[in-house]
Coordinates of C-alpha atoms in Angstrom, one line a residue:
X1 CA 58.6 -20.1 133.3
X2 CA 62.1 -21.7 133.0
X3 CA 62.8 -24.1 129.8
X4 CA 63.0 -27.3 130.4
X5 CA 66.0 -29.1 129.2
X6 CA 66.5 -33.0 129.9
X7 CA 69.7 -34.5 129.8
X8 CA 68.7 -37.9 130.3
X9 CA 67.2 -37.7 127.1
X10 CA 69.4 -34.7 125.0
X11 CA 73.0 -34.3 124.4
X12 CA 75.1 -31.7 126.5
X13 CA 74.8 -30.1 122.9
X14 CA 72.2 -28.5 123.6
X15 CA 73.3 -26.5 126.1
X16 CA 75.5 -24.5 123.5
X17 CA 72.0 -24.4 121.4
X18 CA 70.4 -23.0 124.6
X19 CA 72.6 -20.2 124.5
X20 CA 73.0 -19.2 121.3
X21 CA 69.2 -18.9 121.5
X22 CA 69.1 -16.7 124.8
X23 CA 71.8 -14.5 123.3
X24 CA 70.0 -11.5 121.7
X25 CA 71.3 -10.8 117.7
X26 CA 74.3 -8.4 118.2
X27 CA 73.7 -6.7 114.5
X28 CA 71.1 -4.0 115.0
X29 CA 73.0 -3.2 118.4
X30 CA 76.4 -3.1 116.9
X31 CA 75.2 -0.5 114.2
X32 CA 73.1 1.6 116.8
X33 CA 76.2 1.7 119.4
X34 CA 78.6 2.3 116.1
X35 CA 76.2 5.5 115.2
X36 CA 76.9 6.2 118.9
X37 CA 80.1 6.8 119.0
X38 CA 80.9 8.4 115.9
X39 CA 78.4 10.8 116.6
X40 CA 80.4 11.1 120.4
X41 CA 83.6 11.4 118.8
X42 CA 82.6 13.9 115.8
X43 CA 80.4 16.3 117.9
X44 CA 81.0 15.9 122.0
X45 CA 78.9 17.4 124.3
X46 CA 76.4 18.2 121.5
X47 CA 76.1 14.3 120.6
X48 CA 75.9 14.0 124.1
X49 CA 72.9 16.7 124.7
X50 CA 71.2 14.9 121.4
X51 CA 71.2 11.5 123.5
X52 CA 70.5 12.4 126.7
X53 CA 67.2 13.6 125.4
X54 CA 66.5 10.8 123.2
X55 CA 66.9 8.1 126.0
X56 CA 66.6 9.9 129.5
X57 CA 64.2 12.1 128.6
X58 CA 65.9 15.3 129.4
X59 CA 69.0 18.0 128.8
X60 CA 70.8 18.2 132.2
X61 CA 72.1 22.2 132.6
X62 CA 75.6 20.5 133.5
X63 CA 76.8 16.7 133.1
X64 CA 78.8 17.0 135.8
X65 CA 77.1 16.5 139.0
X66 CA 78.1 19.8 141.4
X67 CA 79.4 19.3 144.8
X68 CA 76.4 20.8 146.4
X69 CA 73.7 18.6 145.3
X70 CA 75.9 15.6 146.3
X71 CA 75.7 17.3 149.5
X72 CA 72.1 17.7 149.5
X73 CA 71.9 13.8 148.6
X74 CA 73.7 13.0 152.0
X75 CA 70.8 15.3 153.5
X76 CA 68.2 13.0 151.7
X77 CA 69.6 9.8 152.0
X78 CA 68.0 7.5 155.3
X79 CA 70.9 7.6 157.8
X80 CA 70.9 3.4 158.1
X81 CA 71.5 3.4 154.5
X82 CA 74.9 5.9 154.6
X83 CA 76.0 3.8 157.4
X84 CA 75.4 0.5 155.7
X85 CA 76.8 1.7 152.4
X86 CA 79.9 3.3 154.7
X87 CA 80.3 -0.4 156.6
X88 CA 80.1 -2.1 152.6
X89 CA 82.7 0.3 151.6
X90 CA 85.0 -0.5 154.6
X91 CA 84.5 -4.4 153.3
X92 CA 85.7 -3.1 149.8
X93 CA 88.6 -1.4 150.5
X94 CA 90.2 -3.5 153.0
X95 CA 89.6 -6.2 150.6
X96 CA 91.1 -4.5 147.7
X97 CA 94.2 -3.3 150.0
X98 CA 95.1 -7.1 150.3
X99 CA 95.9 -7.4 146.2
X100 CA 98.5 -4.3 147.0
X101 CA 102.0 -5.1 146.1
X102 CA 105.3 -3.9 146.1
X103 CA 107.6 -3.8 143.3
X104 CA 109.5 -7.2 143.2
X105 CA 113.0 -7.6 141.8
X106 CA 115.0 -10.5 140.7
X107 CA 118.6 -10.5 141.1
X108 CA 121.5 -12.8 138.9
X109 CA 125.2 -11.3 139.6
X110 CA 125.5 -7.8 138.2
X111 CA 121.8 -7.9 136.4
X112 CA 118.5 -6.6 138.1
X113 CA 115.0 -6.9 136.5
X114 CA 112.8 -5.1 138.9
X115 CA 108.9 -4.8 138.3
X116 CA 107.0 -1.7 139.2
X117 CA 103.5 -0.8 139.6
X118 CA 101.7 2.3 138.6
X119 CA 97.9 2.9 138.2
X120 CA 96.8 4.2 135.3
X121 CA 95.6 8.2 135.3
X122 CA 92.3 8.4 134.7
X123 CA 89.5 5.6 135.2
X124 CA 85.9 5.8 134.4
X125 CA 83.3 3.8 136.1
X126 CA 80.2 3.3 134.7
X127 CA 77.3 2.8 137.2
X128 CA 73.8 1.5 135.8
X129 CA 70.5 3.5 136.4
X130 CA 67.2 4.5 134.6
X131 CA 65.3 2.0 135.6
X132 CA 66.7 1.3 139.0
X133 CA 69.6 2.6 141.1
X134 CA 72.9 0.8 141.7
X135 CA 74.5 2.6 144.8
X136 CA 76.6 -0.9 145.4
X137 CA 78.3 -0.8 142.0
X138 CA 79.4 2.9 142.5
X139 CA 81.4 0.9 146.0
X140 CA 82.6 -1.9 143.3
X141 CA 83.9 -0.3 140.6
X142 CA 85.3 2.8 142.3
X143 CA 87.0 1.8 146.0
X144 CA 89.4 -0.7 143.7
X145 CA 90.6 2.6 141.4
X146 CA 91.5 4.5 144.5
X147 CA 92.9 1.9 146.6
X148 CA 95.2 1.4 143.3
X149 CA 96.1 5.0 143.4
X150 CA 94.1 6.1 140.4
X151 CA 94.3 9.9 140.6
X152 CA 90.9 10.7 138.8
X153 CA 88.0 8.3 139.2
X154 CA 84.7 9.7 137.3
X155 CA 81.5 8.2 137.2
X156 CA 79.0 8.4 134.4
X157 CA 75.4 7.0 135.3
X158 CA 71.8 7.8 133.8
X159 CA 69.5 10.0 135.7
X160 CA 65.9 8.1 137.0
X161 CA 62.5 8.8 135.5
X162 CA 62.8 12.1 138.2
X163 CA 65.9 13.4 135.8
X164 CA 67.7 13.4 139.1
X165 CA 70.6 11.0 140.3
X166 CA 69.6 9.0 143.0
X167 CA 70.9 10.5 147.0
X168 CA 72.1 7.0 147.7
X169 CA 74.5 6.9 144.0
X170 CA 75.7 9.9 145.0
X171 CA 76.1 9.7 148.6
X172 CA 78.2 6.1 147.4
X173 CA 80.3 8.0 145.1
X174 CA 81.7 10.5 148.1
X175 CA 81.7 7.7 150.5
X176 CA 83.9 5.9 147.5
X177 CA 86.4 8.4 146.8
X178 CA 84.9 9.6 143.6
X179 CA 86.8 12.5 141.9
X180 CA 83.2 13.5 139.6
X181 CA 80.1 12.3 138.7
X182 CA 78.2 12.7 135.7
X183 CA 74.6 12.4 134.3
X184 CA 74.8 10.5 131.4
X185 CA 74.3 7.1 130.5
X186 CA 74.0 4.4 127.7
X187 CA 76.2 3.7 125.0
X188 CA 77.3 7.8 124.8
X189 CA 78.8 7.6 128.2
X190 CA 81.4 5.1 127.2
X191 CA 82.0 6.9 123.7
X192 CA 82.3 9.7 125.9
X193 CA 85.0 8.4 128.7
X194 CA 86.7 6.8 126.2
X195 CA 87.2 9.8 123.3
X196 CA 86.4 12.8 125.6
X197 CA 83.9 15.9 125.1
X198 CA 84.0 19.2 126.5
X199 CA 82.2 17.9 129.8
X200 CA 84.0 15.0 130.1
X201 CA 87.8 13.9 129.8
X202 CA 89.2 10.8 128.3
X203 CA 90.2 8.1 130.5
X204 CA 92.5 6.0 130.5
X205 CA 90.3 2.7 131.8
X206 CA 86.3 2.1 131.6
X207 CA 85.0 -0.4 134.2
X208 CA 81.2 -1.6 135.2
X209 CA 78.4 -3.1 133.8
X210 CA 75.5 -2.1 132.1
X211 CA 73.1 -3.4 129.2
X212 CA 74.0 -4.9 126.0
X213 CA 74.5 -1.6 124.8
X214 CA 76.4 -0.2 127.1
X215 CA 78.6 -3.4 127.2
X216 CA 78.8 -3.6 122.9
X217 CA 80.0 0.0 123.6
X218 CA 83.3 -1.5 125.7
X219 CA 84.1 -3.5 123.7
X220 CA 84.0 -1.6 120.4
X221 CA 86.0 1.2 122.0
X222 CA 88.6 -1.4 123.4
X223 CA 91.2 -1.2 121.0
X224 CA 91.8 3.2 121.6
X225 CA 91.0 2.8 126.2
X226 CA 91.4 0.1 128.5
X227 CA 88.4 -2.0 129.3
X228 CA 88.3 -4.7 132.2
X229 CA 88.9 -8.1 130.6
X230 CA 85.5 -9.3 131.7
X231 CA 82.2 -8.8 129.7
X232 CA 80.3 -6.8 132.0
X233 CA 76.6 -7.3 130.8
X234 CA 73.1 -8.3 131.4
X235 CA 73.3 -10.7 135.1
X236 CA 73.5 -14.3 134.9
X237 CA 73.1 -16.9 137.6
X238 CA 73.4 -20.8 137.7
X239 CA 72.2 -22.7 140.8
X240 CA 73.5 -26.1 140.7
X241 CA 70.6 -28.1 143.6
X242 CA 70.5 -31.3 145.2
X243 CA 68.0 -33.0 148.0
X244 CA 70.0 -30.5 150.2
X245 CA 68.9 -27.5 149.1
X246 CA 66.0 -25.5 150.1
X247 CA 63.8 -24.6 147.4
X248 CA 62.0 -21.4 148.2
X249 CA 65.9 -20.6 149.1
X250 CA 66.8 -21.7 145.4
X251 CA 63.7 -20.1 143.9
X252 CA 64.2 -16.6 145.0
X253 CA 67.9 -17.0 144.5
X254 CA 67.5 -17.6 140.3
X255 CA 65.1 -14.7 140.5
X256 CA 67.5 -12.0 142.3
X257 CA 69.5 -12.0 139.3
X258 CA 66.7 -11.9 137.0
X259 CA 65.4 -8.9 138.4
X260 CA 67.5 -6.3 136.6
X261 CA 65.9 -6.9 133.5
X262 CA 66.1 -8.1 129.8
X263 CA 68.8 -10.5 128.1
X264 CA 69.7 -11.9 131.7
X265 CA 70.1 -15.8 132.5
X266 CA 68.7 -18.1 135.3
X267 CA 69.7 -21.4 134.9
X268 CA 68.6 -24.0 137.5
X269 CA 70.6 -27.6 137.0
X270 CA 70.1 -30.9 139.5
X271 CA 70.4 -34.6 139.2
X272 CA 66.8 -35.0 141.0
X273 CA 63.6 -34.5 139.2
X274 CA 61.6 -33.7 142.5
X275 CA 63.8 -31.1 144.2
X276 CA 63.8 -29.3 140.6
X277 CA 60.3 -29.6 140.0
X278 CA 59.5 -28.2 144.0
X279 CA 61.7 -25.4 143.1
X280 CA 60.2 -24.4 140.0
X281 CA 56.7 -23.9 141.6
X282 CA 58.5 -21.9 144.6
X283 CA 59.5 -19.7 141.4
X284 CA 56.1 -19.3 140.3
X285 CA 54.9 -18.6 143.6
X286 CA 57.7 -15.9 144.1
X287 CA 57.6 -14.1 140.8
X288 CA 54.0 -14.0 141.0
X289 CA 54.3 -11.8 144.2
X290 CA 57.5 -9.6 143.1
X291 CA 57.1 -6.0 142.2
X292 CA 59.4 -6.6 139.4
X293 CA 57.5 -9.0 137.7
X294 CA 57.3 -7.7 134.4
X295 CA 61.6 -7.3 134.7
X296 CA 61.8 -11.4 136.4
X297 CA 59.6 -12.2 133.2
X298 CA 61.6 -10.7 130.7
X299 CA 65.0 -12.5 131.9
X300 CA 63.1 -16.0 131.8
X301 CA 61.4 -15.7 128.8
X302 CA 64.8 -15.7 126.7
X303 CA 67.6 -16.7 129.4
X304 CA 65.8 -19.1 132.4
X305 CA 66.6 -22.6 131.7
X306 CA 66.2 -25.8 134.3
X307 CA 68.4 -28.7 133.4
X308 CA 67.9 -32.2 134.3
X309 CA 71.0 -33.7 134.9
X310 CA 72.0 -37.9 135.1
X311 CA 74.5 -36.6 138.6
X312 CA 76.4 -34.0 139.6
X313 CA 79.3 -34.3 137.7
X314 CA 77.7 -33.4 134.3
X315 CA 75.6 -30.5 136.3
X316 CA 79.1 -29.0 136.6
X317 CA 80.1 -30.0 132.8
X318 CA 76.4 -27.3 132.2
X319 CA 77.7 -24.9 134.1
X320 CA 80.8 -24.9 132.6
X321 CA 79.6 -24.6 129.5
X322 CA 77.9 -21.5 130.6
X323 CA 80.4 -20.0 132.2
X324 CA 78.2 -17.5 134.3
X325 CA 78.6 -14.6 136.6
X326 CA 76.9 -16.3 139.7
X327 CA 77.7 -19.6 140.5
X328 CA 75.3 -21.1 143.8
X329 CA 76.5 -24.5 145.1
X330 CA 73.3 -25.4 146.8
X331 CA 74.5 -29.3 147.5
X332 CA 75.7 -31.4 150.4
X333 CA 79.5 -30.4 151.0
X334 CA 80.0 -28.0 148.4
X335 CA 84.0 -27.7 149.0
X336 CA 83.9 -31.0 148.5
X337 CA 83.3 -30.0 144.4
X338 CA 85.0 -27.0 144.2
X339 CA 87.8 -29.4 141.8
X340 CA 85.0 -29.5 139.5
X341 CA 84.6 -25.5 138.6
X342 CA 86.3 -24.1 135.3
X343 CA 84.5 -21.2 134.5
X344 CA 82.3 -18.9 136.7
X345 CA 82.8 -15.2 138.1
X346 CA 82.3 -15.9 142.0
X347 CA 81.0 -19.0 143.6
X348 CA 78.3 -19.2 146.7
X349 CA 78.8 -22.2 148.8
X350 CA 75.7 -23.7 150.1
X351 CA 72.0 -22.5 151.3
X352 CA 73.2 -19.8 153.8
X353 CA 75.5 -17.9 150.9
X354 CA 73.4 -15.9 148.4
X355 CA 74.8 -14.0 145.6
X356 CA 73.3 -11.0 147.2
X357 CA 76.0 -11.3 150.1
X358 CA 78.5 -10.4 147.3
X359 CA 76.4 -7.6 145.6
X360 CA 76.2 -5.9 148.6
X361 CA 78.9 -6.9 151.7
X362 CA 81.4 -9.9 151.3
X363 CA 84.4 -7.4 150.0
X364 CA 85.5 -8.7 146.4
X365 CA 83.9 -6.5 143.7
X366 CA 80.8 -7.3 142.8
X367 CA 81.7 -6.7 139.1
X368 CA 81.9 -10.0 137.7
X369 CA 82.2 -11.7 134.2
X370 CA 79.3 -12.3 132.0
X371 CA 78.5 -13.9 128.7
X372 CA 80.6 -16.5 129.2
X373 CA 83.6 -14.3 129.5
X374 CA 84.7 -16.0 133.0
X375 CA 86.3 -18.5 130.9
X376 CA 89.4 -16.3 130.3
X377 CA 88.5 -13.6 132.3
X378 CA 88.2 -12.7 136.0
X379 CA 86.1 -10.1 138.5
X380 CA 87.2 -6.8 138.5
X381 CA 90.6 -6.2 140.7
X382 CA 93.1 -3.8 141.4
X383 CA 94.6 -5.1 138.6
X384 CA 92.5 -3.7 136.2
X385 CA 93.8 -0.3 137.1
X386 CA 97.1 -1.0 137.5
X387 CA 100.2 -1.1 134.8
X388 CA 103.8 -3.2 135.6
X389 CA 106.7 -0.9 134.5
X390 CA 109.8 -3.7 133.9
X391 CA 113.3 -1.9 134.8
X392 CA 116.7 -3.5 133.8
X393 CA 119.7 -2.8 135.2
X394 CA 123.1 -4.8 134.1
X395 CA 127.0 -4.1 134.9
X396 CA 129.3 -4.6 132.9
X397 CA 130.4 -8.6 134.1
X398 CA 126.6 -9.1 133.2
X399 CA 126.7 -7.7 129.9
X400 CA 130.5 -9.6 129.2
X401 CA 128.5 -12.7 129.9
X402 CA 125.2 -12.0 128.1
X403 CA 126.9 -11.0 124.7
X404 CA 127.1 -13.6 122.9
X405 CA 123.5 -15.5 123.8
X406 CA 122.3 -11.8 122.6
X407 CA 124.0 -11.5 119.4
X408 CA 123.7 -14.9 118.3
X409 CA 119.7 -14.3 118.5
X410 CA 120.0 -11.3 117.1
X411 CA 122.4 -11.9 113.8
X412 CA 119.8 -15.3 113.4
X413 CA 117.1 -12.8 113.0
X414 CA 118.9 -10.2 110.7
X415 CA 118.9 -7.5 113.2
X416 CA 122.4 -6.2 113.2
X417 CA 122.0 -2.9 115.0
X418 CA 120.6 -5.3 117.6
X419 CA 124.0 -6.9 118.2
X420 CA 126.0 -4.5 117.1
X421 CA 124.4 -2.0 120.3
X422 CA 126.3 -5.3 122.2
X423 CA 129.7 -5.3 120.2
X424 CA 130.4 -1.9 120.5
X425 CA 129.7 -1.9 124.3
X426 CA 132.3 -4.9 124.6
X427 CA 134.9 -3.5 122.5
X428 CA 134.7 -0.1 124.6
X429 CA 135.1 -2.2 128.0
X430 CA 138.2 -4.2 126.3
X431 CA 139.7 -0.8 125.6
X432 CA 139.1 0.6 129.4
X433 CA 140.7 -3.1 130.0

């Protein structure tokens, strides 16, 4: 199921070649998402009403989801699932609270920089559905706009196979803090949170994950709204095994990610041939019984690797080198490697720390980096809302004592109304003098 890969025998090289090949060709979905949003931008809610029958199916009356079936969804919903969602959501915020800070200043004589923080005004989360329904990445992607004092937090998701919304999105979305929710998904949702339609304003920020559509769609509207620096995409794990680790633990763990579907990654790597080969047939065994089968398959088929490794030291040079969402430790004394990690989006430490524990309760947002964007970028924060405002305040001792270092830089460069803004403050304080 998973592609073998010996590194006792091939270069690390082939690791890169491994994922070139796993990557699916970006051309075709470049020009469909392209059509996309100059149909978004030219046309609006009309573009919009085109899509939403061409991929879900169905013409809502209204995008926007009214207050009153929200409130039948709480009606619907199973009582231990609000709660559970309600205790998750408590985990988020108070999380999210902690990367709060106040403005900070630094002070030299008569000269103050001080730094400010304001959220941005608008933010647009983008929550996953269709196939399945995400109510955990309406928590993740919403509770760390509000708790950074974004005033308008929208969500845009696709309606199931029902042409409904799930109860338990839109129960998470109130629990949240959600300002609207609307029923539309894909690449059009983006176009349409990023350019606005008659439904739907423009925001200022576009956060979540989705497809390789939905994702090409972030980043080709990045340059006119603000998209979180990570490449939210298709889910990727790496489990990095020793003797240590239990194998039906490690097989179902490279499996929960490849559940949502195509263009996904599994990767196993160890140093022992035994413990990788026993978890492989765990894998079989467990994929054989799953109801998403034909999703599990999909993901493998292009993305599942298992790497042989000569020790431990190069199964952390592989995972580097992929640099993926998930990273499971499932070794002796984990913290005892931690040195090792360059790129990944979270880590789990050991057998008794799934990636599910961050999907659904840990605290940090479960929106993490993918296609091997954790090597510059990080999981979604506070920060991804939020804007620093840099305010200068100088006396006039300050300013006597800054004027030359100014104008000196600025006559080197040619800019004389630069320095000249300097000199004529200096001669009107010699003529008060």
């Amino acid at each position: 199921m998973l592609k073998r890969i010996d590194l006792n025998q091939e270069d690390i090289d082939s690791i890169s070649s491994a994922l070139s090949a796993a990557s699916p060709a970006n051309d075709d979905v470049e020009q469909t998402v392209l059509a996309v949003i100059n149909d978004v931008k030219s046309r609006g809610d009309d573009a919009l009403c085109h899509y939403a029958e061409k991929f879900d199916g169905f013409i809502p009356e209204d995008f926007r989801v009214s207050d009153a079936e929200i409130d039948e969804a709480f009606k619907n919903c199973e009582a231990g699932l609000i709660k559970a969602m309600e205790k998750t959501a408590g985990r988020v915020r108070e999380f999210h609270k902690t990367q709060l800070h106040s403005g900070r200043s630094f002070n030299e004589g008569n000269l103050e920089v001080q730094t400010v923080y304001r959220p941005v005004t608008r933010a647009g989360c983008y929550v996953p559905g269709g196939r399945a329904s995400y109510p955990s990445t309406v928590l993740m992607t919403v509770i760390p706009a509000v708790v950074a004092g974004v005033r308008d937090v929208i969500i845009c998701t696709p309606p199931g196979q029902d042409n409904k919304i799930s109860p338990a999105v839109l129960v998470a979305a109130r629990i949240a803090g959600a300002s609207s929710v609307f029923a539309i998904g894909g690449a059009q949702a983006i176009s349409a949170m990023a350019y606005g339609t008659e439904s739907i304003a423009a925001v200022d920020v576009i956060v979540g994950p989705g497809n390789i559509y939905v994702a090409t769609a972030q980043r080709m509207v990045s340059q006119d709204v603000g998209i979180a620096a990570a490449f939210a995409g298709p889910s990727e794990i790496v489990v990095i095994a020793d003797e240590t680790a239990n194998p039906k633990f490690a097989a179902i763990d490279l499996i929960v990610q490849a559940e949502h579907g195509p263009d996904g990654q599994s990767w196993l790597i160890s140093p022992d041939e035994e413990i990788l080969e026993t978890i492989l047939k765990e894998v079989k065994v467990l994929v054989n019984k799953s109801k998403r089968r034909q999703e599990i398959m999909s993901t493998f088929d292009r993305g599942g690797f298992a790497v042989l490794v000569k020790d431990l030291s190069q199964a952390f040079d592989v995972a580097n080198t992929v640099a993926p969402e998930h990273l499971q430790l499932m070794i002796g004394n984990p913290e005892n490697c931690l040195s090792l990690i360059q790129n990944a989006g979270a880590v789990f430490m050991g057998n008794m720390a799934p990636a599910s524990v961050g999907d659904y309760y840990a605290g940090p947002s479960h929106v993490l980096p993918t296609d091997r964007s954790a090597r510059f970028a990080s999981a979604l924060t506070i920060s991804d809302f939020v804007k620093d405002i840099h305010i200068i305040s100088m006396g006039a001792d300050a300013l006597r004592e800054a004027a030359e270092t100014i104008t000196k830089i600025a006559d080197a460069e040619g800019l004389d109304a630069h320095a000249e803004s300097i000199r004529l403050r200096i001669e009107g304080l010699n003529d008060l003098a």
